[in-house]
């Protein structure tokens, strides 16, 4: 199912700069690393399993900072992505490693789904109707603005990524789970099914990473 979600997310997987910076970020780009020796070994096909897992962890930490990394780190990250055949290949590769890499990949695929379907008129209308019954679903009171429009899901996706950027992986997972739970209950048809599968994927990865699950949903 993860590959189906990845396909549906399309090309909307890369970190995006929204012109909004967190005042509370605990992880600054200059504190991040990407071991050049591991990158060279990975590209050459000589990297051992343990070092590849360590590289995946480094990449997962860098990814939310992709738009504001120092040039040297940004170039190294792009080398890894190019070696993997693009962003979809990157997400498939990260998903091979339990913990933060897999959780990060699944959160980004979910964000891609939010961007893809968030401006669909039928989705916006369904969410407006749902909020007429439940204006602020569980776990979303602090992140949903009163107005529901074509930017609502994109903005929620930004907030999830902002938590990753701040190093708050638990918060990112909890928020993603709450959003997915709301969407699977509020929408119908294939999109609701996709959101349900995305929630299950993120919950599994969060459990593997020892990240607490959202209380929303069964």
Short mmCIF file of the C-alpha atoms (twelve columns), coordinates in Angstrom:
data_MODEL
# 
_entry.id   MODEL 
# 
loop_
_atom_site.group_PDB 
_atom_site.id 
_atom_site.type_symbol 
_atom_site.label_atom_id 
_atom_site.label_alt_id 
_atom_site.label_comp_id 
_atom_site.label_asym_id 
_atom_site.label_seq_id 
_atom_site.Cartn_x 
_atom_site.Cartn_y 
_atom_site.Cartn_z 
_atom_site.pdbx_PDB_model_num 
ATOM 1   C CA . UNK A 1   0.000   0.000  0.000  1 
ATOM 2   C CA . UNK A 2   2.890   2.380  0.708  1 
ATOM 3   C CA . UNK A 3   3.945   2.268  -2.961 1 
ATOM 4   C CA . UNK A 4   0.371   3.098  -4.014 1 
ATOM 5   C CA . UNK A 5   0.327   6.086  -1.677 1 
ATOM 6   C CA . UNK A 6   3.714   7.162  -3.003 1 
ATOM 7   C CA . UNK A 7   2.392   6.980  -6.563 1 
ATOM 8   C CA . UNK A 8   -0.730  8.986  -5.666 1 
ATOM 9   C CA . UNK A 9   1.350   11.664 -3.963 1 
ATOM 10  C CA . UNK A 10  3.035   12.241 -7.308 1 
ATOM 11  C CA . UNK A 11  5.847   14.769 -7.476 1 
ATOM 12  C CA . UNK A 12  4.776   16.749 -4.414 1 
ATOM 13  C CA . UNK A 13  7.258   15.257 -1.982 1 
ATOM 14  C CA . UNK A 14  10.091  17.731 -1.582 1 
ATOM 15  C CA . UNK A 15  10.333  20.089 1.394  1 
ATOM 16  C CA . UNK A 16  8.833   23.449 0.528  1 
ATOM 17  C CA . UNK A 17  9.733   26.912 1.816  1 
ATOM 18  C CA . UNK A 18  6.593   28.813 2.810  1 
ATOM 19  C CA . UNK A 19  8.343   31.964 3.901  1 
ATOM 20  C CA . UNK A 20  7.545   31.135 7.529  1 
ATOM 21  C CA . UNK A 21  10.329  30.301 9.941  1 
ATOM 22  C CA . UNK A 22  9.924   28.742 13.347 1 
ATOM 23  C CA . UNK A 23  11.062  30.787 16.297 1 
ATOM 24  C CA . UNK A 24  11.428  27.634 18.372 1 
ATOM 25  C CA . UNK A 25  13.487  25.431 16.072 1 
ATOM 26  C CA . UNK A 26  15.870  23.280 18.079 1 
ATOM 27  C CA . UNK A 27  17.798  22.008 15.064 1 
ATOM 28  C CA . UNK A 28  19.711  24.461 12.903 1 
ATOM 29  C CA . UNK A 29  21.088  23.560 9.456  1 
ATOM 30  C CA . UNK A 30  24.663  24.186 10.604 1 
ATOM 31  C CA . UNK A 31  24.222  21.477 13.250 1 
ATOM 32  C CA . UNK A 32  23.291  18.820 10.689 1 
ATOM 33  C CA . UNK A 33  25.691  16.425 9.001  1 
ATOM 34  C CA . UNK A 34  25.877  14.185 5.979  1 
ATOM 35  C CA . UNK A 35  29.019  12.060 6.003  1 
ATOM 36  C CA . UNK A 36  30.794  12.539 2.646  1 
ATOM 37  C CA . UNK A 37  32.472  9.135  2.930  1 
ATOM 38  C CA . UNK A 38  29.101  7.432  3.343  1 
ATOM 39  C CA . UNK A 39  27.683  9.339  0.383  1 
ATOM 40  C CA . UNK A 40  30.617  8.288  -1.799 1 
ATOM 41  C CA . UNK A 41  30.328  4.673  -0.684 1 
ATOM 42  C CA . UNK A 42  26.586  4.684  -1.259 1 
ATOM 43  C CA . UNK A 43  26.952  6.020  -4.779 1 
ATOM 44  C CA . UNK A 44  29.728  3.486  -5.471 1 
ATOM 45  C CA . UNK A 45  27.669  0.606  -4.122 1 
ATOM 46  C CA . UNK A 46  30.285  -0.266 -1.497 1 
ATOM 47  C CA . UNK A 47  28.495  0.942  1.631  1 
ATOM 48  C CA . UNK A 48  27.759  -1.762 4.194  1 
ATOM 49  C CA . UNK A 49  24.280  -2.254 5.721  1 
ATOM 50  C CA . UNK A 50  25.107  -0.566 9.034  1 
ATOM 51  C CA . UNK A 51  26.615  2.505  7.374  1 
ATOM 52  C CA . UNK A 52  23.702  2.674  4.925  1 
ATOM 53  C CA . UNK A 53  21.261  2.721  7.832  1 
ATOM 54  C CA . UNK A 54  23.323  5.496  9.437  1 
ATOM 55  C CA . UNK A 55  23.249  7.419  6.158  1 
ATOM 56  C CA . UNK A 56  19.460  7.054  5.967  1 
ATOM 57  C CA . UNK A 57  19.176  8.502  9.466  1 
ATOM 58  C CA . UNK A 58  21.335  11.467 8.478  1 
ATOM 59  C CA . UNK A 59  19.277  12.048 5.330  1 
ATOM 60  C CA . UNK A 60  16.030  11.900 7.314  1 
ATOM 61  C CA . UNK A 61  17.361  14.584 9.625  1 
ATOM 62  C CA . UNK A 62  18.420  16.794 6.725  1 
ATOM 63  C CA . UNK A 63  15.306  16.445 4.625  1 
ATOM 64  C CA . UNK A 64  13.072  18.969 6.440  1 
ATOM 65  C CA . UNK A 65  15.851  21.534 6.013  1 
ATOM 66  C CA . UNK A 66  16.290  20.828 2.310  1 
ATOM 67  C CA . UNK A 67  15.385  24.344 1.226  1 
ATOM 68  C CA . UNK A 68  17.757  26.212 3.596  1 
ATOM 69  C CA . UNK A 69  20.782  23.945 3.931  1 
ATOM 70  C CA . UNK A 70  24.300  25.279 3.374  1 
ATOM 71  C CA . UNK A 71  25.336  24.716 -0.223 1 
ATOM 72  C CA . UNK A 72  27.742  21.870 0.564  1 
ATOM 73  C CA . UNK A 73  25.114  19.871 2.460  1 
ATOM 74  C CA . UNK A 74  22.451  20.660 -0.102 1 
ATOM 75  C CA . UNK A 75  24.693  19.367 -2.899 1 
ATOM 76  C CA . UNK A 76  25.458  16.168 -0.975 1 
ATOM 77  C CA . UNK A 77  21.759  15.587 -0.327 1 
ATOM 78  C CA . UNK A 78  20.986  16.125 -3.996 1 
ATOM 79  C CA . UNK A 79  23.685  13.592 -4.896 1 
ATOM 80  C CA . UNK A 80  21.906  10.989 -2.758 1 
ATOM 81  C CA . UNK A 81  18.519  11.840 -4.258 1 
ATOM 82  C CA . UNK A 82  19.888  11.691 -7.804 1 
ATOM 83  C CA . UNK A 83  21.513  8.328  -7.104 1 
ATOM 84  C CA . UNK A 84  18.124  7.024  -5.967 1 
ATOM 85  C CA . UNK A 85  16.396  8.260  -9.126 1 
ATOM 86  C CA . UNK A 86  14.521  11.201 -7.644 1 
ATOM 87  C CA . UNK A 87  12.247  11.985 -4.732 1 
ATOM 88  C CA . UNK A 88  10.059  8.896  -5.137 1 
ATOM 89  C CA . UNK A 89  13.163  6.708  -5.033 1 
ATOM 90  C CA . UNK A 90  14.336  8.582  -1.949 1 
ATOM 91  C CA . UNK A 91  11.072  7.860  -0.140 1 
ATOM 92  C CA . UNK A 92  11.208  4.192  -1.085 1 
ATOM 93  C CA . UNK A 93  14.781  3.954  0.167  1 
ATOM 94  C CA . UNK A 94  14.075  5.709  3.475  1 
ATOM 95  C CA . UNK A 95  11.116  3.399  4.023  1 
ATOM 96  C CA . UNK A 96  13.511  0.443  4.152  1 
ATOM 97  C CA . UNK A 97  14.913  1.657  7.495  1 
ATOM 98  C CA . UNK A 98  12.727  1.474  10.624 1 
ATOM 99  C CA . UNK A 99  12.732  4.437  12.963 1 
ATOM 100 C CA . UNK A 100 13.064  8.051  11.940 1 
ATOM 101 C CA . UNK A 101 13.874  7.359  8.250  1 
ATOM 102 C CA . UNK A 102 10.703  5.311  7.651  1 
ATOM 103 C CA . UNK A 103 8.539   7.659  9.701  1 
ATOM 104 C CA . UNK A 104 9.913   10.708 7.887  1 
ATOM 105 C CA . UNK A 105 9.268   9.133  4.490  1 
ATOM 106 C CA . UNK A 106 5.694   8.223  5.353  1 
ATOM 107 C CA . UNK A 107 4.992   11.678 6.725  1 
ATOM 108 C CA . UNK A 108 6.290   13.256 3.511  1 
ATOM 109 C CA . UNK A 109 4.190   10.939 1.360  1 
ATOM 110 C CA . UNK A 110 1.174   11.898 3.463  1 
ATOM 111 C CA . UNK A 111 2.004   15.549 2.970  1 
ATOM 112 C CA . UNK A 112 2.124   14.916 -0.761 1 
ATOM 113 C CA . UNK A 113 -1.412  13.526 -0.555 1 
ATOM 114 C CA . UNK A 114 -2.575  16.625 1.319  1 
ATOM 115 C CA . UNK A 115 -1.141  18.854 -1.400 1 
ATOM 116 C CA . UNK A 116 -2.565  16.742 -4.194 1 
ATOM 117 C CA . UNK A 117 -6.136  16.515 -2.933 1 
ATOM 118 C CA . UNK A 118 -6.429  19.596 -0.735 1 
ATOM 119 C CA . UNK A 119 -7.651  21.936 -3.467 1 
ATOM 120 C CA . UNK A 120 -10.160 19.504 -4.999 1 
ATOM 121 C CA . UNK A 121 -13.607 21.185 -4.770 1 
ATOM 122 C CA . UNK A 122 -15.304 18.017 -3.532 1 
ATOM 123 C CA . UNK A 123 -12.714 17.637 -0.768 1 
ATOM 124 C CA . UNK A 124 -13.040 21.261 0.341  1 
ATOM 125 C CA . UNK A 125 -16.844 21.006 0.397  1 
ATOM 126 C CA . UNK A 126 -16.773 17.747 2.359  1 
ATOM 127 C CA . UNK A 127 -14.455 19.284 4.946  1 
ATOM 128 C CA . UNK A 128 -16.686 22.344 5.278  1 
ATOM 129 C CA . UNK A 129 -19.645 20.094 5.930  1 
ATOM 130 C CA . UNK A 130 -17.676 18.041 8.438  1 
ATOM 131 C CA . UNK A 131 -16.594 21.146 10.301 1 
ATOM 132 C CA . UNK A 132 -20.192 22.247 10.487 1 
ATOM 133 C CA . UNK A 133 -20.704 19.246 12.767 1 
ATOM 134 C CA . UNK A 134 -17.262 19.231 14.401 1 
ATOM 135 C CA . UNK A 135 -15.452 22.576 13.973 1 
ATOM 136 C CA . UNK A 136 -12.236 21.448 15.654 1 
ATOM 137 C CA . UNK A 137 -11.563 17.701 15.498 1 
ATOM 138 C CA . UNK A 138 -9.457  15.982 18.140 1 
ATOM 139 C CA . UNK A 139 -5.832  17.041 18.025 1 
ATOM 140 C CA . UNK A 140 -6.395  19.890 15.543 1 
ATOM 141 C CA . UNK A 141 -7.808  22.727 17.653 1 
ATOM 142 C CA . UNK A 142 -4.477  24.518 17.776 1 
ATOM 143 C CA . UNK A 143 -3.697  24.213 14.077 1 
ATOM 144 C CA . UNK A 144 -6.980  24.654 12.189 1 
ATOM 145 C CA . UNK A 145 -8.055  28.181 11.323 1 
ATOM 146 C CA . UNK A 146 -11.792 28.968 11.244 1 
ATOM 147 C CA . UNK A 147 -12.013 29.193 7.456  1 
ATOM 148 C CA . UNK A 148 -11.958 26.008 5.374  1 
ATOM 149 C CA . UNK A 149 -10.709 26.489 1.812  1 
ATOM 150 C CA . UNK A 150 -8.333  25.124 -0.800 1 
ATOM 151 C CA . UNK A 151 -5.339  26.035 1.403  1 
ATOM 152 C CA . UNK A 152 -6.512  24.202 4.526  1 
ATOM 153 C CA . UNK A 153 -4.821  20.858 3.903  1 
ATOM 154 C CA . UNK A 154 -1.688  22.438 2.469  1 
ATOM 155 C CA . UNK A 155 -1.390  24.563 5.599  1 
ATOM 156 C CA . UNK A 156 -1.836  21.514 7.823  1 
ATOM 157 C CA . UNK A 157 0.881   19.763 5.835  1 
ATOM 158 C CA . UNK A 158 3.173   22.738 6.416  1 
ATOM 159 C CA . UNK A 159 2.562   22.493 10.143 1 
ATOM 160 C CA . UNK A 160 3.500   18.814 10.146 1 
ATOM 161 C CA . UNK A 161 6.706   19.544 8.269  1 
ATOM 162 C CA . UNK A 162 7.464   22.482 10.561 1 
ATOM 163 C CA . UNK A 163 7.446   20.081 13.499 1 
ATOM 164 C CA . UNK A 164 9.988   17.897 11.678 1 
ATOM 165 C CA . UNK A 165 12.100  20.964 10.975 1 
ATOM 166 C CA . UNK A 166 12.009  21.828 14.672 1 
ATOM 167 C CA . UNK A 167 13.188  18.313 15.516 1 
ATOM 168 C CA . UNK A 168 9.820   17.487 17.083 1 
ATOM 169 C CA . UNK A 169 9.337   14.117 15.397 1 
ATOM 170 C CA . UNK A 170 6.778   12.937 17.959 1 
ATOM 171 C CA . UNK A 171 4.690   16.052 17.422 1 
ATOM 172 C CA . UNK A 172 4.884   15.638 13.633 1 
ATOM 173 C CA . UNK A 173 3.661   12.041 13.897 1 
ATOM 174 C CA . UNK A 174 0.850   12.891 16.320 1 
ATOM 175 C CA . UNK A 175 -0.342  15.759 14.138 1 
ATOM 176 C CA . UNK A 176 -0.173  13.692 10.942 1 
ATOM 177 C CA . UNK A 177 -2.202  10.935 12.610 1 
ATOM 178 C CA . UNK A 178 -4.827  13.394 13.832 1 
ATOM 179 C CA . UNK A 179 -5.154  14.945 10.354 1 
ATOM 180 C CA . UNK A 180 -5.386  11.573 8.623  1 
ATOM 181 C CA . UNK A 181 -7.971  10.366 11.116 1 
ATOM 182 C CA . UNK A 182 -10.108 13.457 10.539 1 
ATOM 183 C CA . UNK A 183 -9.881  13.064 6.766  1 
ATOM 184 C CA . UNK A 184 -10.758 9.376  6.678  1 
ATOM 185 C CA . UNK A 185 -13.877 10.181 8.747  1 
ATOM 186 C CA . UNK A 186 -14.843 13.317 6.816  1 
ATOM 187 C CA . UNK A 187 -14.289 12.215 3.218  1 
ATOM 188 C CA . UNK A 188 -15.754 9.397  1.169  1 
ATOM 189 C CA . UNK A 189 -14.631 7.074  -1.593 1 
ATOM 190 C CA . UNK A 190 -11.049 6.450  -2.745 1 
ATOM 191 C CA . UNK A 191 -9.577  9.578  -1.144 1 
ATOM 192 C CA . UNK A 192 -10.935 8.594  2.267  1 
ATOM 193 C CA . UNK A 193 -9.463  5.134  1.766  1 
ATOM 194 C CA . UNK A 194 -6.064  6.615  0.891  1 
ATOM 195 C CA . UNK A 195 -6.091  8.746  4.029  1 
ATOM 196 C CA . UNK A 196 -6.976  5.705  6.106  1 
ATOM 197 C CA . UNK A 197 -4.106  3.725  4.618  1 
ATOM 198 C CA . UNK A 198 -1.744  6.659  5.126  1 
ATOM 199 C CA . UNK A 199 -2.765  6.832  8.773  1 
ATOM 200 C CA . UNK A 200 -2.109  3.112  9.215  1 
ATOM 201 C CA . UNK A 201 1.328   3.431  7.588  1 
ATOM 202 C CA . UNK A 202 2.325   6.382  9.783  1 
ATOM 203 C CA . UNK A 203 1.000   4.680  12.914 1 
ATOM 204 C CA . UNK A 204 3.062   1.580  12.149 1 
ATOM 205 C CA . UNK A 205 6.224   3.605  11.551 1 
ATOM 206 C CA . UNK A 206 5.605   5.692  14.675 1 
ATOM 207 C CA . UNK A 207 5.206   2.549  16.774 1 
ATOM 208 C CA . UNK A 208 8.481   1.185  15.406 1 
ATOM 209 C CA . UNK A 209 10.152  4.473  16.264 1 
ATOM 210 C CA . UNK A 210 8.595   4.401  19.758 1 
ATOM 211 C CA . UNK A 211 6.600   7.526  18.964 1 
ATOM 212 C CA . UNK A 212 3.253   7.735  20.833 1 
ATOM 213 C CA . UNK A 213 0.198   7.310  18.627 1 
ATOM 214 C CA . UNK A 214 -2.501  9.949  18.409 1 
ATOM 215 C CA . UNK A 215 -5.513  9.180  20.620 1 
ATOM 216 C CA . UNK A 216 -7.796  9.941  17.681 1 
ATOM 217 C CA . UNK A 217 -9.482  6.958  16.083 1 
ATOM 218 C CA . UNK A 218 -9.402  3.251  16.947 1 
# 
